[in-house]
Amino acid sequence: MRPPPRPRTRRRPPRRRRRQDRRGRGRAGSWCWRPCSCAACGLVYELELVALAAYLIGDSVTQASVVLSVMVFAMGVGSLLAKRLRCRAAVGFGLLEALLALIGGCSALALYASFAWLGGSRYVLVAFSLAIGVLIGAEIPLLMTLIQRISRRDDQDAGGTVADLFAADYVGALVGGLAFPFLLLPWLGQLTSALLTGAVNTVVGGVLVLWLFGRDLTCRERLLLISANAAVLCVLATATALVDDFERFARHAVYGDRVRVAVQTSVQEVVLTGRRDEPPDLFLDGRLRISGRDECRYHQALVHPAMRGPHARVLILGGGDGLAAREVLRYDDVESVTVVEVDPGVVRLARTDPALTRLNGHAYGDRRVRVVHADAFHWLRTAPHTSPYDVIISDLPHPGITAGTKLYSEEFYGLTARVLADRGRLAVHAGPMRARPHTYWTVDATLRAAGFTTRPYGVTGRPAGFAGGPDRSAGEPPRAPHDWGLVLAAPAAARSPEPLPLGLSPAAPPRDVPTVAALEAGARRAERSRLPGLPPSTLMHPRYG
């Protein structure tokens, strides 16, 4: 008779198996931060290209569209090309990350160098967008291949690990998107931020491959990856050490060899050129804003026609350099001047730099001047309406620059009308009349749509004179155009059958002001170039380009 069978007992897995399981789970958990770091670096490269292109070329909407569309297309191309590397996914991914770190880290340097010494950077921007997009697009397919191998080998859930990978990728995009504008850009600047991001990308990518996928590599492949990452780190470290010298040489190539002041404020880059004993040139974000040798022609034509009539209370929107305030303060019966300037760094420079203070006549030392550091649009929305202004001077950047488009919208002029007295006047810098007639006459149409009656006029400058911040995306040289288009406006309630007069106030200074005949000649030149039927520009439908 056979003995009864023994009850089956559950056998415990051997210790080696449990160690492999823990190691597999540790490998799976490692995905949560390393792919996150790689994704963050990729997004920083993308944002770096957009920011630098908007600064160097202008028109941030166009540059962002070019970079994003080209990069997304290139990511699709990279995904297809990654099929050829699936047989050697580990070493392919490691070399790809090293190449991405090198190209992405040096992209800002190359873009700035092409602008400084070659005069243009559009093609370089597209080339780097393509290259970075292809490399980013090849990352995910190779990682997916490696995940499948590890899952089969360590009995892991491939679907769950893929979900972790995509979650880490999205979290990395959030980290990179927030770190660039709030940490990297204000603390390190554009060039150093890209180089540091490349170094982080190199280290994280190398560790990811050598630690997690080291068993899939041969000794020769390990040596190749270590050498490639070390070489990339050496290049990035050398570039970081020399970035200040590079930036100084590039700045001299752009602005000339007489750069005196170059500061990066919280809003923009401010560069002042010229000797201390001569009128300076002021550049804001690479665009010539003030040319000391003939800025008086622009500011006199902008300010003095608006001072005809009551002018006890004056509001200047922009004009942080103090030059519009200088012209206003030449009238002894002005009681108060309010300057709304978004960048405290420009005002600080206008107060302290000897050449600039001499040019603006120490306007900020006058007790009648009050400075408000705020965005003009936001300030007008919250400004009290109890004491309207007799004169408003809009001395703002060129309307063709995307960042300033809202300051030339129908909504903006509607807010301006709320703080303007019934008999008040508004003077607007509307951009170059000859080089950009569409932009100029769109400003005029927008003012009319906001309820103003207008009188377009202009003044000519020297062939290499002051340019009120032209947008370089039109291919204009930094010191073009040769004229300034201006518009004098008044509330529609004050409209009369006669055109809005361009005459000067009886209290006008006796010298160094444009004559009435010169102003009328500028108005006739403007009317000859009129473009009728243009729609106004609004926040939702910007018409400037």
XYZ file of C-alpha atoms in Angstrom:
545
model
C 0.000 0.000 0.000
C 1.399 3.355 -1.102
C 1.850 6.030 1.578
C -0.333 9.119 1.261
C 1.302 11.947 -0.663
C 2.867 14.701 1.326
C 1.149 18.043 1.231
C 2.769 20.389 -1.223
C 4.589 23.305 0.322
C 5.287 26.505 -1.460
C 8.966 26.709 -2.193
C 10.650 30.003 -1.537
C 12.614 31.414 -4.451
C 16.330 31.263 -4.072
C 18.064 34.263 -2.643
C 19.733 34.989 -5.942
C 16.350 35.249 -7.631
C 15.113 37.692 -4.981
C 18.243 39.776 -5.428
C 17.578 39.905 -9.186
C 13.982 40.971 -8.552
C 15.074 43.770 -6.254
C 17.698 44.826 -8.778
C 15.065 44.762 -11.537
C 12.676 46.850 -9.468
C 15.556 49.216 -8.739
C 16.271 49.452 -12.432
C 12.627 50.231 -13.160
C 12.519 52.873 -10.456
C 15.588 54.535 -11.904
C 13.584 55.533 -14.975
C 11.657 58.077 -12.960
C 14.406 60.648 -12.770
C 16.987 60.036 -15.489
C 14.609 60.297 -18.507
C 13.038 63.229 -16.682
C 16.397 65.037 -16.697
C 16.959 64.291 -20.380
C 13.505 65.625 -21.273
C 14.137 68.774 -19.238
C 17.402 69.385 -21.090
C 15.699 68.930 -24.462
C 13.041 71.503 -23.654
C 15.652 73.969 -22.397
C 17.449 73.723 -25.762
C 14.174 74.472 -27.497
C 13.325 77.464 -25.305
C 16.889 78.748 -25.615
C 16.623 78.821 -29.401
C 13.259 80.610 -29.266
C 14.470 83.247 -26.796
C 17.759 83.963 -28.533
C 16.166 84.053 -31.989
C 13.530 86.519 -30.777
C 16.301 88.717 -29.397
C 18.616 88.525 -32.411
C 16.101 88.399 -35.263
C 12.946 89.886 -33.732
C 9.260 88.969 -34.033
C 9.070 86.358 -31.288
C 5.859 84.790 -32.616
C 7.471 83.989 -35.962
C 10.653 82.648 -34.393
C 8.738 80.468 -31.925
C 6.617 79.102 -34.760
C 9.692 78.311 -36.862
C 11.557 76.601 -34.031
C 8.590 74.574 -32.780
C 7.329 73.459 -36.183
C 10.790 72.519 -37.476
C 11.681 70.737 -34.263
C 8.456 68.706 -34.102
C 8.907 67.694 -37.739
C 12.510 66.727 -37.049
C 11.427 64.619 -34.067
C 9.344 62.515 -36.444
C 12.350 62.118 -38.711
C 14.483 61.126 -35.736
C 11.975 58.471 -34.703
C 12.230 56.889 -38.134
C 16.015 57.044 -38.194
C 16.188 55.406 -34.767
C 15.082 52.105 -36.348
C 18.585 51.652 -37.703
C 20.049 51.794 -34.188
C 17.711 49.295 -32.515
C 20.193 46.458 -32.935
C 22.665 48.430 -30.800
C 20.205 50.469 -28.791
C 22.344 50.946 -25.681
C 25.483 52.303 -27.318
C 23.352 54.188 -29.863
C 21.390 55.916 -27.121
C 24.567 56.826 -25.247
C 26.237 58.358 -28.297
C 23.016 60.119 -29.237
C 22.802 61.785 -25.805
C 26.419 62.909 -26.025
C 25.837 64.398 -29.479
C 22.622 66.098 -28.303
C 24.463 67.615 -25.340
C 27.209 68.948 -27.611
C 24.888 70.417 -30.246
C 22.299 71.738 -27.791
C 24.896 73.178 -25.427
C 26.752 75.007 -28.200
C 23.629 76.101 -30.115
C 23.375 79.502 -28.417
C 27.064 80.229 -29.043
C 26.753 79.326 -32.715
C 23.583 81.361 -33.168
C 25.108 84.440 -31.556
C 28.380 84.031 -33.486
C 26.570 83.833 -36.823
C 24.648 86.981 -35.983
C 27.703 88.898 -34.800
C 30.160 88.002 -37.562
C 27.992 86.894 -40.486
C 25.160 89.390 -40.025
C 22.348 86.821 -39.980
C 21.227 83.758 -38.065
C 18.034 82.497 -39.734
C 19.621 79.514 -41.488
C 21.651 78.617 -38.427
C 18.452 78.690 -36.359
C 16.711 76.274 -38.725
C 19.764 73.982 -38.869
C 20.038 73.672 -35.086
C 16.275 73.212 -34.736
C 16.473 70.326 -37.204
C 19.497 68.722 -35.564
C 18.177 68.966 -32.010
C 14.729 67.774 -33.093
C 16.149 64.698 -34.832
C 18.191 63.737 -31.784
C 15.314 64.283 -29.348
C 12.979 62.300 -31.594
C 15.349 59.328 -31.627
C 15.524 59.126 -27.815
C 12.126 57.581 -27.081
C 12.276 54.684 -29.630
C 15.689 53.643 -28.351
C 14.548 53.840 -24.737
C 11.482 51.765 -25.603
C 13.725 49.104 -27.135
C 15.914 49.009 -24.040
C 12.880 48.815 -21.764
C 11.577 45.786 -23.615
C 14.926 44.039 -23.235
C 15.127 44.697 -19.499
C 11.508 43.689 -18.995
C 12.010 40.346 -20.727
C 15.202 39.669 -18.841
C 13.975 40.670 -15.373
C 10.311 39.621 -15.719
C 9.080 43.196 -15.353
C 5.816 44.678 -16.549
C 6.795 46.361 -19.827
C 3.521 48.299 -20.056
C 3.934 49.801 -16.587
C 7.538 50.754 -17.259
C 6.557 52.454 -20.518
C 3.924 54.441 -18.628
C 6.583 55.491 -16.103
C 8.847 56.552 -18.972
C 6.247 58.803 -20.560
C 5.254 60.252 -17.180
C 8.923 61.075 -16.467
C 9.216 62.661 -19.904
C 6.253 64.952 -19.260
C 7.480 65.853 -15.779
C 10.867 66.686 -17.274
C 9.208 69.003 -19.763
C 7.558 70.837 -16.863
C 10.846 71.098 -14.954
C 12.764 72.397 -17.958
C 10.011 74.813 -18.973
C 9.948 76.407 -15.524
C 13.674 76.287 -14.823
C 14.661 78.178 -17.977
C 12.796 81.495 -17.453
C 12.914 81.561 -13.643
C 16.332 80.119 -12.812
C 18.710 79.626 -15.722
C 18.078 82.767 -17.766
C 18.094 85.353 -14.930
C 21.024 83.776 -13.074
C 23.301 82.511 -15.819
C 22.239 84.241 -19.034
C 21.495 82.631 -22.372
C 24.933 81.343 -23.342
C 25.971 79.850 -20.005
C 22.504 78.327 -19.497
C 22.808 76.344 -22.719
C 26.320 75.167 -21.876
C 25.353 74.077 -18.362
C 22.304 72.247 -19.713
C 24.549 70.401 -22.132
C 26.844 69.341 -19.287
C 23.892 68.013 -17.266
C 22.621 66.205 -20.358
C 26.037 64.572 -20.860
C 26.370 63.350 -17.278
C 22.804 62.064 -16.978
C 22.870 60.347 -20.358
C 26.212 58.671 -19.658
C 25.156 57.430 -16.221
C 21.838 56.192 -17.585
C 23.494 54.014 -20.210
C 26.506 52.769 -18.246
C 24.589 51.864 -15.087
C 21.274 50.555 -16.375
C 22.403 49.061 -19.672
C 26.012 48.298 -18.910
C 25.556 44.552 -19.325
C 24.444 45.129 -22.937
C 27.721 46.857 -23.788
C 31.028 45.389 -24.784
C 34.253 46.689 -23.281
C 34.975 48.526 -26.496
C 31.552 50.175 -26.442
C 31.956 51.238 -22.810
C 35.303 52.821 -23.634
C 33.767 54.578 -26.627
C 30.917 56.018 -24.547
C 33.198 57.155 -21.731
C 35.582 58.818 -24.197
C 32.738 60.537 -26.075
C 31.147 61.905 -22.907
C 34.501 63.043 -21.540
C 35.266 64.849 -24.798
C 31.870 66.580 -24.777
C 32.344 67.657 -21.170
C 35.780 69.073 -21.992
C 34.377 71.080 -24.906
C 31.500 72.441 -22.829
C 33.759 73.265 -19.877
C 36.219 75.098 -22.140
C 33.399 77.054 -23.769
C 32.006 77.967 -20.343
C 35.392 79.247 -19.211
C 35.722 81.391 -22.340
C 32.087 82.530 -22.614
C 32.753 85.991 -21.155
C 35.538 86.674 -23.648
C 33.402 85.347 -26.487
C 30.475 87.547 -25.487
C 32.720 90.606 -25.272
C 34.199 90.033 -28.730
C 30.773 89.305 -30.220
C 29.334 92.435 -28.634
C 32.108 94.524 -30.149
C 31.417 92.928 -33.526
C 27.753 93.940 -33.238
C 27.997 97.357 -31.587
C 31.515 98.452 -32.491
C 34.566 98.886 -30.314
C 33.185 101.694 -28.142
C 30.927 99.709 -25.811
C 30.951 101.423 -22.415
C 28.069 99.780 -20.570
C 26.477 96.373 -21.170
C 23.994 95.113 -18.579
C 21.269 92.484 -18.626
C 18.322 93.862 -16.666
C 15.261 91.910 -15.623
C 13.575 93.042 -18.853
C 16.188 93.355 -21.614
C 19.843 93.814 -22.536
C 20.961 97.445 -22.313
C 24.111 98.531 -24.142
C 25.535 102.050 -24.136
C 28.248 102.938 -26.648
C 30.397 105.985 -27.250
C 32.969 107.945 -25.318
C 32.078 109.807 -22.164
C 32.691 113.169 -23.836
C 30.341 112.550 -26.785
C 26.602 111.841 -27.190
C 25.976 108.143 -26.535
C 24.089 105.505 -28.489
C 21.654 103.374 -26.517
C 20.727 99.858 -27.658
C 17.866 97.886 -26.115
C 17.860 94.172 -26.906
C 20.177 94.765 -29.825
C 18.088 97.532 -31.401
C 19.297 101.095 -31.593
C 16.956 103.133 -29.446
C 18.899 106.377 -29.040
C 21.490 107.926 -31.319
C 22.914 110.890 -29.472
C 23.890 112.907 -32.516
C 20.358 113.395 -33.883
C 17.880 112.125 -31.285
C 16.788 115.739 -30.750
C 15.067 115.766 -34.160
C 12.880 112.841 -33.147
C 12.051 113.943 -29.595
C 11.349 117.549 -30.524
C 8.981 116.495 -33.303
C 7.287 114.002 -30.976
C 6.803 116.278 -27.978
C 6.335 119.895 -29.041
C 3.250 119.592 -31.314
C 1.421 117.850 -28.472
C 2.210 120.702 -26.068
C -0.036 123.138 -27.952
C -2.857 123.900 -25.563
C -3.085 122.898 -21.896
C -0.022 120.980 -20.730
C 0.129 121.289 -16.944
C -0.009 117.514 -16.411
C 2.013 115.322 -18.787
C 2.198 111.530 -18.995
C 5.103 109.821 -20.814
C 4.626 106.150 -21.667
C 8.067 104.619 -22.120
C 10.871 107.101 -22.553
C 12.934 105.793 -19.655
C 16.008 107.457 -21.166
C 14.605 110.821 -20.016
C 14.885 112.533 -23.415
C 11.146 113.052 -23.938
C 10.964 114.364 -20.362
C 13.789 116.779 -21.195
C 11.689 118.351 -23.960
C 8.583 118.524 -21.770
C 10.481 120.210 -18.936
C 11.532 123.043 -21.240
C 8.066 124.488 -20.629
C 8.095 126.392 -17.351
C 4.332 126.086 -16.844
C 4.427 122.267 -16.718
C 3.402 121.225 -13.206
C 4.000 117.469 -13.200
C 5.487 114.794 -15.444
C 4.774 111.090 -14.899
C 7.088 108.618 -16.645
C 5.823 105.020 -16.890
C 8.814 102.819 -17.727
C 8.808 99.037 -17.373
C 12.591 98.648 -17.008
C 14.168 100.164 -13.871
C 17.615 99.483 -15.347
C 17.115 102.024 -18.142
C 16.003 104.700 -15.678
C 18.925 103.895 -13.393
C 21.319 104.307 -16.301
C 19.654 107.579 -17.331
C 20.129 108.879 -13.788
C 23.758 107.841 -13.278
C 25.650 107.599 -16.572
C 27.466 110.916 -17.132
C 27.005 111.005 -20.918
C 23.337 110.018 -20.789
C 22.470 112.405 -17.966
C 24.170 115.185 -19.888
C 22.116 114.275 -22.950
C 18.789 114.256 -21.082
C 19.589 117.449 -19.239
C 19.404 115.758 -15.803
C 15.659 115.406 -16.304
C 15.260 112.991 -13.424
C 16.704 115.534 -11.043
C 13.703 117.812 -11.591
C 11.219 117.667 -8.720
C 8.286 117.712 -11.154
C 9.199 114.282 -12.548
C 7.726 111.114 -11.032
C 8.750 107.652 -12.273
C 6.493 104.603 -12.183
C 8.085 101.225 -12.954
C 5.258 99.255 -14.534
C 4.005 97.879 -17.806
C 2.165 100.719 -19.558
C -0.847 98.555 -20.441
C -1.289 97.266 -16.895
C -0.702 100.698 -15.371
C -3.366 102.331 -17.548
C -5.886 99.691 -16.505
C -5.398 100.520 -12.824
C -4.636 104.262 -13.092
C -7.096 106.595 -11.301
C -9.273 108.765 -13.537
C -9.770 111.627 -11.106
C -6.978 113.815 -12.514
C -6.712 113.381 -16.296
C -3.565 114.302 -18.173
C -3.405 117.227 -20.558
C -0.713 115.622 -22.743
C 0.277 111.970 -23.243
C 3.513 111.114 -25.041
C 3.727 107.505 -26.277
C 7.478 106.971 -26.701
C 7.305 103.191 -26.936
C 9.285 100.607 -28.952
C 8.490 99.935 -32.559
C 4.995 98.412 -33.098
C 6.453 95.733 -35.359
C 8.179 94.112 -32.354
C 5.871 91.403 -31.063
C 6.371 92.250 -27.403
C 5.133 95.803 -28.042
C 2.162 94.956 -30.260
C -0.342 95.222 -27.402
C 0.889 98.782 -26.743
C -0.373 99.762 -30.206
C -3.742 98.011 -30.004
C -7.224 99.480 -30.016
C -7.676 98.360 -26.409
C -4.516 100.195 -25.358
C -5.625 103.446 -26.956
C -9.025 102.998 -25.349
C -7.311 102.878 -21.960
C -5.260 105.925 -22.930
C -8.424 107.882 -23.760
C -9.736 107.245 -20.231
C -6.856 109.198 -18.640
C -6.657 111.962 -21.273
C -8.422 115.285 -20.701
C -11.209 116.332 -23.078
C -8.967 118.941 -24.677
C -5.847 116.868 -24.339
C -3.468 115.607 -26.975
C -1.763 112.294 -27.588
C 1.514 112.003 -29.523
C 2.429 108.517 -30.777
C 5.645 107.162 -32.251
C 4.287 104.925 -35.030
C 7.441 103.558 -36.645
C 9.205 104.358 -39.916
C 6.858 105.840 -42.501
C 8.872 105.017 -45.622
C 10.246 101.591 -44.705
C 7.018 100.303 -43.126
C 4.012 102.187 -44.423
C 1.628 99.338 -43.589
C 2.637 99.395 -39.920
C 2.516 103.188 -39.757
C -0.967 103.510 -41.252
C -2.250 100.632 -39.140
C -1.362 102.715 -36.073
C -3.351 105.600 -37.532
C -6.343 103.329 -38.272
C -6.183 101.883 -34.752
C -6.208 105.330 -33.159
C -9.253 106.293 -35.210
C -11.038 103.077 -34.260
C -10.365 103.909 -30.590
C -12.204 107.236 -30.966
C -9.393 109.666 -31.770
C -9.055 112.183 -34.537
C -5.542 111.996 -35.967
C -2.991 114.048 -37.857
C -0.171 111.937 -39.323
C 3.206 113.592 -39.809
C 6.866 112.701 -39.782
C 10.406 113.958 -39.564
C 13.497 112.841 -41.443
C 16.793 111.751 -39.904
C 20.359 111.351 -41.072
C 21.227 108.442 -43.364
C 22.794 106.567 -40.445
C 20.722 108.159 -37.739
C 18.572 107.137 -34.851
C 16.114 104.290 -35.306
C 13.264 103.914 -32.869
C 13.802 100.233 -32.312
C 13.177 98.643 -35.738
C 12.385 94.963 -35.851
C 15.362 93.245 -37.453
C 13.146 90.549 -38.926
C 12.534 92.822 -41.909
C 16.222 92.696 -42.769
C 16.794 96.369 -42.010
C 20.198 97.498 -40.783
C 20.288 98.482 -37.102
C 20.450 102.204 -37.916
C 17.660 102.330 -40.490
C 15.112 103.806 -41.215
C 15.889 107.405 -42.181
C 12.592 108.855 -41.002
C 10.251 108.640 -38.037
C 6.533 108.392 -38.487
C 4.518 110.207 -35.827
C 0.802 110.671 -35.196
C -0.831 113.505 -33.257
C -4.243 112.525 -31.871
C -7.037 114.159 -29.880
C -10.335 112.844 -28.482
C -13.088 112.682 -31.094
C -15.221 115.052 -29.007
C -12.705 117.797 -29.801
C -12.888 117.157 -33.540
C -13.385 120.188 -35.754
C -13.885 120.555 -39.525
C -10.254 121.638 -39.822
C -7.426 119.114 -39.567
C -5.800 118.742 -36.179
C -3.277 121.633 -36.128
C 0.416 120.900 -35.843
C 1.404 124.319 -34.547
C 3.569 124.905 -31.503
C 2.516 126.154 -28.098
C 3.039 129.894 -27.430
C 5.188 128.775 -24.500
C 7.479 126.785 -26.782
C 11.200 127.379 -26.280
C 12.534 129.930 -28.747
C 15.181 127.708 -30.312
C 16.009 124.132 -31.264
C 12.417 123.166 -32.009
C 10.871 122.155 -35.357
C 9.203 124.997 -37.184
C 5.527 124.942 -38.115
C 6.500 124.820 -41.794
C 8.675 121.743 -41.200
C 5.864 119.988 -39.362
C 3.357 120.768 -42.102
C 5.810 119.504 -44.727
C 6.100 116.270 -42.775
C 2.307 115.982 -42.691
C 2.083 116.423 -46.466
C 4.719 113.744 -46.999
C 2.732 111.419 -44.789
C -0.540 111.991 -46.649
C 1.105 111.164 -49.955
C 1.946 107.680 -48.639
C -1.460 106.970 -47.053
C -2.795 103.402 -47.297
C -6.586 103.610 -46.974
C -8.912 100.931 -45.706
C -6.576 99.225 -43.224
C -8.289 97.434 -40.306
C -7.352 98.379 -36.732
C -5.075 96.211 -34.623
C -6.555 94.549 -31.530
C -5.281 92.166 -28.904
C -6.962 89.213 -30.599
C -6.177 90.341 -34.161
C -2.733 92.017 -34.228
C -2.158 93.628 -37.620
C 1.503 94.536 -37.322
C 4.057 92.357 -39.052
